[in-house]
Short mmCIF file of C-alpha atoms and ligand atoms in Angstrom, two decimals:
data_model
loop_
_atom_site.label_atom_id
_atom_site.label_comp_id
_atom_site.label_asym_id
_atom_site.label_seq_id
_atom_site.Cartn_x
_atom_site.Cartn_y
_atom_site.Cartn_z
CA MET A 1 1.01 -27.27 -39.41
CA LYS A 2 1.78 -29.45 -36.62
CA GLN A 3 -0.24 -29.13 -33.50
CA VAL A 4 0.90 -26.49 -30.87
CA GLY A 5 -0.82 -25.89 -27.46
CA ILE A 6 -1.17 -25.85 -24.50
CA GLU A 7 1.55 -28.94 -22.56
CA SER A 8 0.87 -28.69 -18.55
CA ILE A 9 -0.66 -25.73 -16.43
CA GLY A 10 0.08 -24.82 -12.97
CA LEU A 11 -1.23 -22.33 -10.34
CA TYR A 12 -0.92 -20.82 -7.22
CA VAL A 13 -2.59 -18.26 -5.19
CA PRO A 14 -1.53 -16.37 -1.54
CA ARG A 15 -2.02 -18.95 1.07
CA TYR A 16 -4.45 -15.71 3.16
CA TYR A 17 -7.67 -14.73 2.51
CA VAL A 18 -9.58 -12.61 3.54
CA PRO A 19 -14.58 -14.02 3.23
CA LEU A 20 -16.45 -10.98 1.62
CA THR A 21 -19.05 -11.55 3.77
CA ASP A 22 -16.53 -10.27 6.38
CA LEU A 23 -15.74 -7.91 4.50
CA ALA A 24 -19.28 -6.81 3.85
CA ARG A 25 -20.01 -6.05 7.44
CA ALA A 26 -16.44 -4.37 7.67
CA ARG A 27 -17.71 -1.40 4.84
CA GLY A 28 -21.60 -1.94 6.15
CA ALA A 29 -22.47 -3.24 2.98
CA ASP A 30 -25.36 -5.83 2.34
CA PRO A 31 -23.44 -9.33 2.31
CA ARG A 32 -25.05 -10.28 -0.19
CA LYS A 33 -23.64 -7.46 -2.78
CA TYR A 34 -20.66 -8.91 -2.58
CA THR A 35 -21.84 -12.49 -3.15
CA THR A 36 -24.88 -12.79 -5.43
CA GLY A 37 -23.87 -9.51 -6.94
CA LEU A 38 -20.54 -9.46 -7.92
CA GLY A 39 -20.79 -13.40 -7.99
CA GLN A 40 -17.56 -13.58 -5.07
CA GLU A 41 -16.64 -16.02 -2.12
CA LEU A 42 -13.33 -15.08 -0.95
CA MET A 43 -10.43 -12.87 -1.64
CA GLY A 44 -6.91 -13.77 -2.33
CA VAL A 45 -4.37 -11.74 -0.08
CA PRO A 46 -0.85 -11.86 -0.46
CA PRO A 47 1.72 -10.80 2.98
CA PRO A 48 4.72 -8.98 3.33
CA ASP A 49 6.50 -11.52 2.00
CA GLU A 50 4.70 -12.06 -0.97
CA ASP A 51 4.82 -10.73 -5.05
CA VAL A 52 4.18 -11.22 -8.56
CA VAL A 53 8.02 -12.74 -9.25
CA THR A 54 6.94 -15.55 -5.62
CA MET A 55 3.84 -16.02 -6.65
CA GLY A 56 4.65 -16.63 -10.09
CA ALA A 57 8.01 -18.70 -9.12
CA ASN A 58 5.57 -21.08 -7.32
CA ALA A 59 3.14 -20.93 -10.49
CA ALA A 60 5.32 -21.72 -12.52
CA HIS A 61 6.95 -24.68 -10.31
CA GLU A 62 3.76 -27.00 -10.48
CA ALA A 63 3.86 -26.15 -15.06
CA LEU A 64 7.51 -27.47 -14.83
CA ARG A 65 6.31 -30.62 -12.82
CA ASP A 66 6.78 -32.91 -15.76
CA VAL A 67 8.92 -30.93 -18.24
CA ASP A 68 12.66 -30.46 -18.43
CA THR A 69 13.88 -27.38 -17.90
CA ASP A 70 16.36 -26.97 -20.79
CA LYS A 71 14.19 -27.07 -23.67
CA ILE A 72 12.64 -24.24 -21.95
CA ASP A 73 13.68 -21.87 -24.83
CA THR A 74 12.43 -18.85 -23.91
CA LEU A 75 10.13 -17.40 -20.70
CA MET A 76 7.14 -14.17 -21.33
CA PHE A 77 6.10 -13.18 -18.01
CA ALA A 78 2.64 -10.80 -18.07
CA THR A 79 2.22 -8.99 -15.55
CA GLU A 80 -0.35 -5.26 -14.40
CA SER A 81 1.28 -5.18 -11.44
CA GLY A 82 5.11 -5.70 -12.35
CA ILE A 83 7.64 -4.85 -8.79
CA ASP A 84 10.78 -2.76 -11.40
CA GLN A 85 10.15 -0.82 -14.29
CA SER A 86 12.94 -1.64 -16.30
CA LYS A 87 13.55 -5.34 -15.03
CA ALA A 88 11.49 -8.32 -15.92
CA ALA A 89 10.76 -10.56 -13.26
CA ALA A 90 11.15 -13.10 -15.68
CA ILE A 91 15.02 -13.12 -14.47
CA TYR A 92 14.15 -13.56 -11.39
CA VAL A 93 12.00 -16.32 -11.60
CA HIS A 94 14.42 -17.43 -13.74
CA HIS A 95 16.64 -17.48 -11.97
CA LEU A 96 14.71 -18.75 -9.36
CA LEU A 97 13.92 -21.66 -11.19
CA GLY A 98 17.26 -22.53 -12.25
CA LEU A 99 16.01 -22.22 -16.03
CA PRO A 100 19.11 -22.71 -18.95
CA PRO A 101 20.80 -19.07 -19.37
CA ARG A 102 19.85 -19.44 -22.74
CA CYS A 103 16.12 -19.02 -22.67
CA LYS A 104 15.03 -16.25 -23.12
CA SER A 105 13.37 -13.87 -20.41
CA PHE A 106 11.29 -11.05 -21.15
CA GLU A 107 7.99 -9.61 -19.41
CA ILE A 108 4.95 -8.27 -21.56
CA LYS A 109 1.90 -5.29 -20.39
CA GLN A 110 -0.92 -4.68 -21.99
CA ALA A 111 -3.74 -4.80 -18.83
CA CYS A 112 -4.33 -8.48 -18.26
CA CYS A 113 -4.21 -9.76 -21.66
CA GLY A 114 -1.11 -9.48 -21.03
CA SER A 115 -1.11 -13.18 -20.72
CA THR A 116 -2.83 -13.56 -23.60
CA ALA A 117 -0.58 -11.63 -26.14
CA ALA A 118 2.26 -13.82 -24.98
CA LEU A 119 0.38 -16.92 -25.87
CA GLN A 120 -0.23 -16.33 -29.28
CA MET A 121 3.83 -14.35 -29.49
CA ALA A 122 4.38 -18.32 -27.83
CA LEU A 123 2.54 -20.19 -30.39
CA ALA A 124 4.17 -18.33 -33.51
CA PHE A 125 7.75 -19.64 -31.29
CA VAL A 126 6.92 -22.70 -31.26
CA ALA A 127 5.42 -23.58 -35.51
CA GLN A 128 8.65 -21.43 -36.28
CA LYS A 129 10.80 -23.95 -34.62
CA PRO A 130 9.03 -27.30 -32.66
CA ASP A 131 11.57 -29.26 -30.70
CA ARG A 132 10.84 -25.54 -27.93
CA LYS A 133 8.69 -24.97 -25.71
CA VAL A 134 8.07 -21.58 -24.37
CA LEU A 135 7.33 -21.14 -20.55
CA ILE A 136 4.09 -18.90 -19.82
CA ILE A 137 3.93 -16.81 -16.61
CA ALA A 138 0.43 -14.88 -15.48
CA SER A 139 0.47 -13.54 -12.43
CA ASP A 140 -0.91 -10.38 -10.06
CA VAL A 141 -2.40 -8.66 -7.01
CA ALA A 142 -5.35 -6.85 -8.13
CA ARG A 143 -5.14 -3.76 -5.57
CA TYR A 144 -8.09 -0.63 -5.34
CA GLY A 145 -7.82 1.28 -2.29
CA LEU A 146 -9.02 0.12 0.68
CA VAL A 147 -13.34 1.53 1.32
CA THR A 148 -13.71 1.73 -2.39
CA ALA A 149 -16.56 0.32 -4.65
CA GLY A 150 -13.07 -1.66 -6.69
CA GLU A 151 -12.45 -3.11 -2.99
CA PRO A 152 -14.08 -6.42 -3.53
CA THR A 153 -12.70 -7.17 -6.42
CA GLN A 154 -9.50 -7.43 -5.14
CA GLY A 155 -7.58 -11.08 -5.01
CA ALA A 156 -4.50 -12.26 -6.55
CA GLY A 157 -2.91 -15.56 -7.70
CA ALA A 158 -0.61 -17.08 -10.96
CA MET A 159 -0.92 -19.13 -13.81
CA ALA A 160 1.40 -20.84 -15.41
CA PHE A 161 1.68 -22.64 -19.19
CA VAL A 162 4.20 -24.45 -21.37
CA VAL A 163 3.16 -24.16 -25.09
CA SER A 164 4.53 -26.10 -27.10
CA ALA A 165 4.21 -28.60 -30.39
CA GLN A 166 3.73 -32.42 -27.26
CA PRO A 167 0.54 -30.21 -25.63
CA ARG A 168 -1.89 -32.73 -23.61
CA ILE A 169 -4.39 -30.29 -21.86
CA LEU A 170 -5.29 -27.80 -24.88
CA ALA A 171 -5.02 -27.69 -28.05
CA LEU A 172 -5.04 -24.22 -29.89
CA ASP A 173 -6.78 -23.28 -32.97
CA ASN A 174 -5.02 -20.86 -35.39
CA GLU A 175 -7.49 -17.58 -35.59
CA TRP A 176 -8.14 -15.45 -32.92
CA GLY A 177 -10.19 -12.08 -33.34
CA SER A 178 -8.71 -9.26 -31.42
CA TYR A 179 -10.18 -5.05 -30.39
CA THR A 180 -8.09 -2.15 -29.57
CA GLU A 181 -9.50 0.83 -28.66
CA ASP A 182 -7.50 3.75 -27.05
CA VAL A 183 -10.15 4.56 -23.77
CA MET A 184 -9.64 5.39 -19.55
CA ASP A 185 -11.60 2.04 -17.99
CA PHE A 186 -9.42 1.51 -15.65
CA TRP A 187 -4.90 2.06 -15.30
CA ARG A 188 -2.30 2.68 -12.71
CA PRO A 189 0.25 5.63 -13.35
CA ASN A 190 3.61 5.02 -12.38
CA TYR A 191 3.21 6.40 -8.73
CA LEU A 192 -0.04 4.74 -8.00
CA ASP A 193 -0.30 1.51 -6.23
CA GLU A 194 -3.17 0.83 -7.09
CA ALA A 195 -5.92 0.60 -10.24
CA VAL A 196 -8.20 4.06 -11.05
CA VAL A 197 -10.61 2.39 -12.41
CA ASP A 198 -14.28 3.82 -13.69
CA GLY A 199 -16.38 0.89 -13.04
CA LYS A 200 -19.03 1.05 -14.86
CA TYR A 201 -17.80 2.48 -17.91
CA SER A 202 -14.94 -0.83 -17.43
CA ILE A 203 -18.57 -3.29 -17.60
CA LYS A 204 -19.36 -1.45 -21.10
CA VAL A 205 -16.26 -1.91 -23.20
CA TYR A 206 -15.32 -5.05 -21.41
CA ILE A 207 -18.92 -6.04 -23.45
CA LYS A 208 -17.82 -4.22 -26.30
CA ALA A 209 -14.61 -5.49 -26.72
CA LEU A 210 -15.97 -8.92 -26.94
CA THR A 211 -18.84 -8.59 -29.66
CA GLU A 212 -15.54 -6.72 -31.07
CA SER A 213 -13.59 -9.80 -30.50
CA TRP A 214 -15.75 -12.44 -31.28
CA LYS A 215 -17.12 -11.33 -35.01
CA GLN A 216 -13.38 -10.88 -35.56
CA TYR A 217 -12.47 -14.68 -34.87
CA THR A 218 -15.36 -15.99 -36.14
CA GLU A 219 -15.38 -14.39 -40.07
CA GLU A 220 -11.90 -16.26 -39.56
CA SER A 221 -13.33 -19.05 -38.24
CA GLY A 222 -16.73 -19.55 -39.38
CA ARG A 223 -17.34 -20.94 -36.38
CA THR A 224 -20.74 -20.70 -34.67
CA PHE A 225 -21.82 -20.61 -30.94
CA ALA A 226 -23.07 -23.63 -31.36
CA ASP A 227 -19.33 -24.89 -31.89
CA HIS A 228 -18.37 -24.51 -28.71
CA GLU A 229 -19.33 -26.86 -25.37
CA HIS A 230 -18.12 -24.57 -23.05
CA TYR A 231 -16.67 -20.92 -22.53
CA CYS A 232 -13.41 -19.14 -20.34
CA TYR A 233 -13.58 -15.94 -19.48
CA HIS A 234 -11.95 -13.25 -18.46
CA LEU A 235 -12.85 -12.82 -14.57
CA PRO A 236 -12.60 -9.12 -12.89
CA PHE A 237 -15.58 -11.39 -10.77
CA THR A 238 -17.63 -14.11 -11.62
CA ARG A 239 -20.70 -11.87 -12.15
CA MET A 240 -18.75 -9.86 -15.37
CA ALA A 241 -18.43 -13.68 -16.85
CA GLU A 242 -22.62 -14.44 -16.39
CA LYS A 243 -23.31 -11.28 -18.36
CA ALA A 244 -20.97 -11.83 -21.34
CA HIS A 245 -22.24 -14.75 -21.03
CA GLN A 246 -25.55 -14.15 -21.45
CA HIS A 247 -24.53 -11.51 -24.19
CA LEU A 248 -22.60 -13.18 -27.15
CA ALA A 249 -25.23 -15.61 -26.27
CA LYS A 250 -28.24 -12.60 -27.00
CA ILE A 251 -25.92 -11.31 -30.26
CA ASN A 252 -25.83 -15.04 -31.85
CA GLY A 253 -29.91 -15.58 -31.84
CA GLY A 254 -29.55 -18.88 -28.82
CA LEU A 255 -30.38 -18.56 -24.71
CA SER A 256 -27.53 -18.03 -22.89
CA ASN A 257 -26.53 -22.02 -21.15
CA PRO A 258 -25.08 -21.25 -16.95
CA GLU A 259 -23.68 -25.07 -17.39
CA GLN A 260 -21.85 -23.89 -20.27
CA ILE A 261 -19.11 -21.77 -18.13
CA LYS A 262 -19.82 -23.19 -14.31
CA ALA A 263 -17.69 -25.01 -13.73
CA SER A 264 -14.44 -22.41 -14.94
CA LEU A 265 -16.48 -19.49 -12.24
CA ARG A 266 -15.83 -21.45 -8.86
CA TYR A 267 -11.93 -20.73 -8.27
CA ASN A 268 -12.41 -17.04 -9.49
CA ARG A 269 -14.88 -16.74 -6.78
CA LYS A 270 -12.62 -18.22 -4.02
CA ILE A 271 -9.46 -16.46 -4.99
CA GLY A 272 -11.21 -13.00 -6.64
CA ASN A 273 -9.65 -10.73 -9.78
CA SER A 274 -6.08 -12.02 -10.26
CA TYR A 275 -5.68 -9.55 -14.11
CA THR A 276 -3.11 -11.41 -15.95
CA ALA A 277 -4.32 -15.22 -14.47
CA SER A 278 -8.27 -14.79 -13.71
CA LEU A 279 -9.02 -16.49 -17.71
CA TYR A 280 -6.71 -18.95 -17.15
CA VAL A 281 -7.85 -19.65 -13.45
CA GLY A 282 -11.17 -19.76 -15.45
CA LEU A 283 -9.16 -22.98 -17.61
CA ALA A 284 -7.90 -24.24 -14.60
CA SER A 285 -11.21 -24.72 -13.09
CA LEU A 286 -13.08 -25.84 -15.70
CA LEU A 287 -10.24 -28.47 -16.44
CA GLU A 288 -10.26 -29.23 -12.82
CA THR A 289 -14.07 -30.14 -11.52
CA SER A 290 -15.96 -30.51 -14.74
CA GLU A 291 -17.10 -33.57 -13.51
CA THR A 292 -18.26 -34.40 -16.93
CA ASP A 293 -15.04 -35.36 -19.78
CA LEU A 294 -13.92 -33.05 -21.76
CA THR A 295 -11.89 -34.60 -24.39
CA GLY A 296 -12.86 -33.29 -27.90
CA HIS A 297 -15.01 -30.28 -26.77
CA ARG A 298 -14.38 -27.32 -28.02
CA ILE A 299 -13.38 -24.08 -25.65
CA GLY A 300 -13.90 -20.50 -26.42
CA MET A 301 -11.54 -18.01 -24.85
CA PHE A 302 -12.46 -14.43 -24.02
CA SER A 303 -9.52 -12.10 -23.27
CA TYR A 304 -9.90 -8.21 -21.83
CA GLY A 305 -6.90 -6.54 -20.75
CA SER A 306 -8.90 -2.58 -19.72
CA GLY A 307 -7.16 0.64 -21.60
CA CYS A 308 -7.87 -1.89 -23.94
CA MET A 309 -7.18 -4.93 -25.58
CA ALA A 310 -8.94 -8.16 -26.12
CA ALA A 311 -8.84 -11.41 -28.18
CA TYR A 312 -11.11 -13.96 -28.67
CA PHE A 313 -9.81 -17.34 -29.21
CA SER A 314 -9.91 -21.46 -28.45
CA GLY A 315 -8.67 -24.48 -28.05
CA VAL A 316 -9.87 -28.22 -28.37
CA VAL A 317 -9.78 -30.77 -25.32
CA LEU A 318 -6.84 -33.45 -25.18
CA PRO A 319 -7.29 -37.10 -24.70
CA GLY A 320 -5.28 -37.81 -21.67
CA TYR A 321 -5.47 -33.80 -20.31
CA ARG A 322 -6.36 -35.42 -16.63
CA ASP A 323 -3.64 -36.88 -16.60
CA ALA A 324 -1.68 -33.89 -17.58
CA VAL A 325 -3.90 -31.64 -14.39
CA GLN A 326 -2.99 -34.26 -12.21
CA PRO A 327 -6.81 -33.05 -10.76
CA GLY A 328 -6.70 -32.64 -7.43
CA ARG A 329 -3.57 -30.25 -6.62
CA MET A 330 -4.95 -26.84 -7.87
CA ARG A 331 -7.79 -27.66 -5.20
CA GLU A 332 -5.50 -28.78 -2.35
CA MET A 333 -4.41 -25.03 -3.53
CA LEU A 334 -6.81 -23.14 -2.89
CA GLU A 335 -8.37 -25.27 0.45
CA THR A 336 -4.97 -25.59 2.61
CA ARG A 337 -5.22 -21.47 3.01
CA ARG A 338 -5.61 -19.08 6.29
CA ALA A 339 -9.07 -16.41 6.65
CA LEU A 340 -7.30 -13.54 7.86
CA THR A 341 -9.02 -10.92 9.23
CA ILE A 342 -10.08 -7.88 8.41
CA ASP A 343 -7.54 -5.71 10.59
CA GLU A 344 -5.15 -9.06 9.57
CA TYR A 345 -6.09 -7.92 5.82
CA GLU A 346 -6.05 -4.04 6.13
CA ALA A 347 -2.33 -4.78 8.44
CA PHE A 348 -0.76 -6.69 4.94
CA TYR A 349 -2.89 -4.22 2.21
CA LEU A 350 -0.92 -1.38 4.03
CA HIS A 351 3.15 -2.49 4.29
CA GLU A 352 5.19 -0.90 2.36
CA LEU A 353 8.97 -1.83 1.99
CA PRO A 354 11.13 1.36 2.78
CA ARG A 355 12.01 3.49 -0.67
CA ASP A 356 15.70 5.35 0.41
CA GLY A 357 17.88 1.64 0.01
CA SER A 358 18.23 0.90 3.36
CA ARG A 359 17.94 -2.73 4.55
CA TYR A 360 14.96 -4.30 5.21
CA LEU A 361 14.24 -7.94 6.11
CA THR A 362 11.15 -9.23 5.80
CA GLU A 363 8.74 -10.83 8.18
CA PRO A 364 8.32 -14.48 7.16
CA HIS A 365 4.47 -15.75 6.74
CA ASP A 366 3.45 -19.08 4.04
CA THR A 367 4.62 -17.95 1.00
CA GLY A 368 4.57 -21.35 -0.93
CA ARG A 369 8.07 -22.26 -2.13
CA TYR A 370 9.58 -18.72 -2.89
CA ARG A 371 9.75 -15.10 -0.69
CA LEU A 372 10.83 -11.75 -1.32
CA ALA A 373 13.73 -12.32 1.72
CA GLY A 374 13.63 -8.34 1.75
CA VAL A 375 15.12 -5.42 0.09
CA GLU A 376 18.38 -3.82 0.51
CA ALA A 377 20.53 -0.20 -1.20
CA HIS A 378 16.79 -0.32 -3.56
CA LYS A 379 17.64 -4.42 -4.97
CA ARG A 380 14.72 -6.55 -4.09
CA LEU A 381 16.18 -10.38 -2.30
CA TYR A 382 14.48 -13.49 -3.02
CA GLU A 383 14.75 -16.64 -1.99
CA ALA A 384 13.88 -20.10 -1.90
CA CYS A 385 12.11 -20.92 1.23
CA ALA A 386 14.33 -23.90 3.76
CA GLN A 387 11.17 -25.67 4.66
CA ALA A 388 8.43 -27.35 2.29
CA PRO A 389 5.64 -25.21 3.44
CA GLN A 390 3.64 -26.04 5.68
CA ALA A 391 -0.62 -27.12 4.79
CA ALA A 392 -2.66 -24.78 7.02
CA GLU A 393 -5.83 -25.95 8.38
CA PRO A 394 -8.02 -27.35 5.42
CA ALA A 395 -10.72 -24.66 5.81
CA HIS A 396 -13.32 -23.18 2.23
CA ALA A 397 -14.01 -26.20 0.36
CA VAL A 398 -14.18 -26.13 -3.70
CA ALA A 399 -17.66 -27.88 -4.58
CA THR A 400 -17.38 -30.40 -7.40
CA GLY A 401 -20.16 -31.24 -9.78
N1 CAA B 1 -28.41 -8.37 -2.65
C1 CAA B 1 -27.96 -8.01 -4.16
N2 CAA B 1 -26.79 -8.34 -5.52
C2 CAA B 1 -26.65 -6.62 -5.71
C3 CAA B 1 -27.30 -6.03 -4.29
C4 CAA B 1 -28.24 -6.66 -3.18
N3 CAA B 1 -28.26 -5.79 -1.47
N4 CAA B 1 -26.39 -4.58 -4.41
C5 CAA B 1 -26.42 -4.78 -5.05
N5 CAA B 1 -26.68 -5.62 -5.96
C6 CAA B 1 -25.78 -6.51 -7.38
C7 CAA B 1 -26.46 -4.72 -8.21
O1 CAA B 1 -27.13 -4.87 -8.90
C8 CAA B 1 -24.78 -4.92 -9.54
O2 CAA B 1 -25.36 -6.31 -9.86
P1 CAA B 1 -25.64 -5.39 -11.78
O3 CAA B 1 -24.50 -5.06 -11.42
O4 CAA B 1 -26.05 -7.04 -12.82
O5 CAA B 1 -27.34 -4.80 -11.40
C9 CAA B 1 -23.76 -5.50 -8.70
O6 CAA B 1 -25.08 -6.07 -7.56
C10 CAA B 1 -23.08 -4.71 -7.80
O7 CAA B 1 -23.41 -3.72 -7.15
P2 CAA B 1 -23.21 -1.92 -7.70
O8 CAA B 1 -23.27 -1.59 -9.23
O9 CAA B 1 -23.62 -1.33 -7.47
O10 CAA B 1 -21.47 -1.87 -7.31
P3 CAA B 1 -20.27 -0.37 -7.19
O11 CAA B 1 -20.77 0.35 -8.40
O12 CAA B 1 -20.57 -0.86 -6.29
O13 CAA B 1 -18.99 -1.53 -8.04
C11 CAA B 1 -17.82 -2.56 -9.82
C12 CAA B 1 -19.21 -2.59 -8.34
C13 CAA B 1 -17.85 -1.72 -10.71
C14 CAA B 1 -17.28 -4.05 -10.64
C15 CAA B 1 -16.75 -2.26 -9.04
O14 CAA B 1 -16.60 -3.19 -8.56
C16 CAA B 1 -15.40 -1.91 -10.08
O15 CAA B 1 -14.92 -0.98 -10.14
N6 CAA B 1 -14.56 -3.31 -9.67
C17 CAA B 1 -13.32 -3.35 -10.53
C18 CAA B 1 -13.20 -2.68 -11.74
C19 CAA B 1 -14.50 -4.12 -12.28
O16 CAA B 1 -13.74 -5.07 -11.86
N7 CAA B 1 -14.38 -3.91 -14.37
C20 CAA B 1 -14.81 -5.43 -15.01
C21 CAA B 1 -14.59 -4.62 -16.47
S1 CAA B 1 -13.38 -4.46 -16.54
C22 CAA B 1 -11.79 -5.56 -16.27
O17 CAA B 1 -12.42 -6.69 -16.95
C23 CAA B 1 -10.90 -6.09 -16.05
C24 CAA B 1 -10.11 -5.57 -14.87
O18 CAA B 1 -10.27 -7.35 -14.33
C25 CAA B 1 -10.28 -4.97 -14.02
#
């Protein structure tokens, strides 16, 4: 069968963040609980005129830089913080990006694993018709209550990637492991804006789902722990990946080598959870910040969606991947954000759009190329920003190496 995999990727993160040391002080917590215990440093915060559509469109704009958009046959939008029960976020993005009318566009949901379900479906689409390209967008706002245990594990961001039979970054292997179990570890009823979570239980289920999906993946592929040079995990917070990697090494009778996950954690530490996007943020972080030439290296990938469904799969980094990734672009995205005070963060958090159908125009903030201009008659109004976004003062550099 022809090689199928990831041809291009794009990242977008909100232009605003809260340092977790500031949040810890405001909540009366020891900052080391957040920075060491959870392994998080900064938390991305979307302004009121940004949502999963605008973040997703921004990420897709990056992923489509060198891709002929006329070839995009399908757009799959994975999110668990969607903005409509019926109309797919994909349709708004289809319009904002000017994709061809023949491009099928729809939304996919299974918590943080929706993006990986989309990837698996895209592989089948492309295998069936190799001249087709599929655009996948994973975009989410991770939102728990103010002053809750989940608050420091919030974040937001979007990843977009093009899947095709001309992969330039990662060729995906054919063997997958899956695990599904009906559990209530994390969910969000339709009437709530914040997730409900049984935090400690969610960590246990994550580890169980890793064990089970890895088991099937290794049975199908015949590969062992030693056959993967690097590992990427779903990243609710970076300590979770460290725990997961130690567990995987242990059940395979080996010792966990932190170097195998180190580069994949750098961006999440400065973004926070981005649900469907977070595994792929980890991949982007590995590809962009690893000082090692990753060509030919196999990466083990674990995707976890609460509720729960998980997937284990892998891919091999392709020669020339650095040219396709264009190192520096994603790092710049992270280094040009602005810090919010706790009062500003809470004002963003508490902002609500009217629910009575009245007309309301949002105040413009930095939202990249696209913004939510407002609402009218229960319709969301999106627009491309008139000016190219202005970079904020550089802050918080992302270390490589
Ligand atoms: N210095 C250093 N470390 C400290 C510390 C200090 N002063 N105080 C506490 N810690 C450590 C703790 O020992 C603990 O580490 P270990 O687990 O390694 O022992 C860590 O900091 C966290 O402390 P607690 O367990 O006491 O924290 P908590 O109970 O307040 O909440 C949480 C932690 C459960 C993760 C909570 O933030 C939460 O509910 N988050 C949302 C749910 C989540 O992210 N679940 C992950 C799996 S589910 C999933 O992956 C899907 C998804 O995206 C949501």
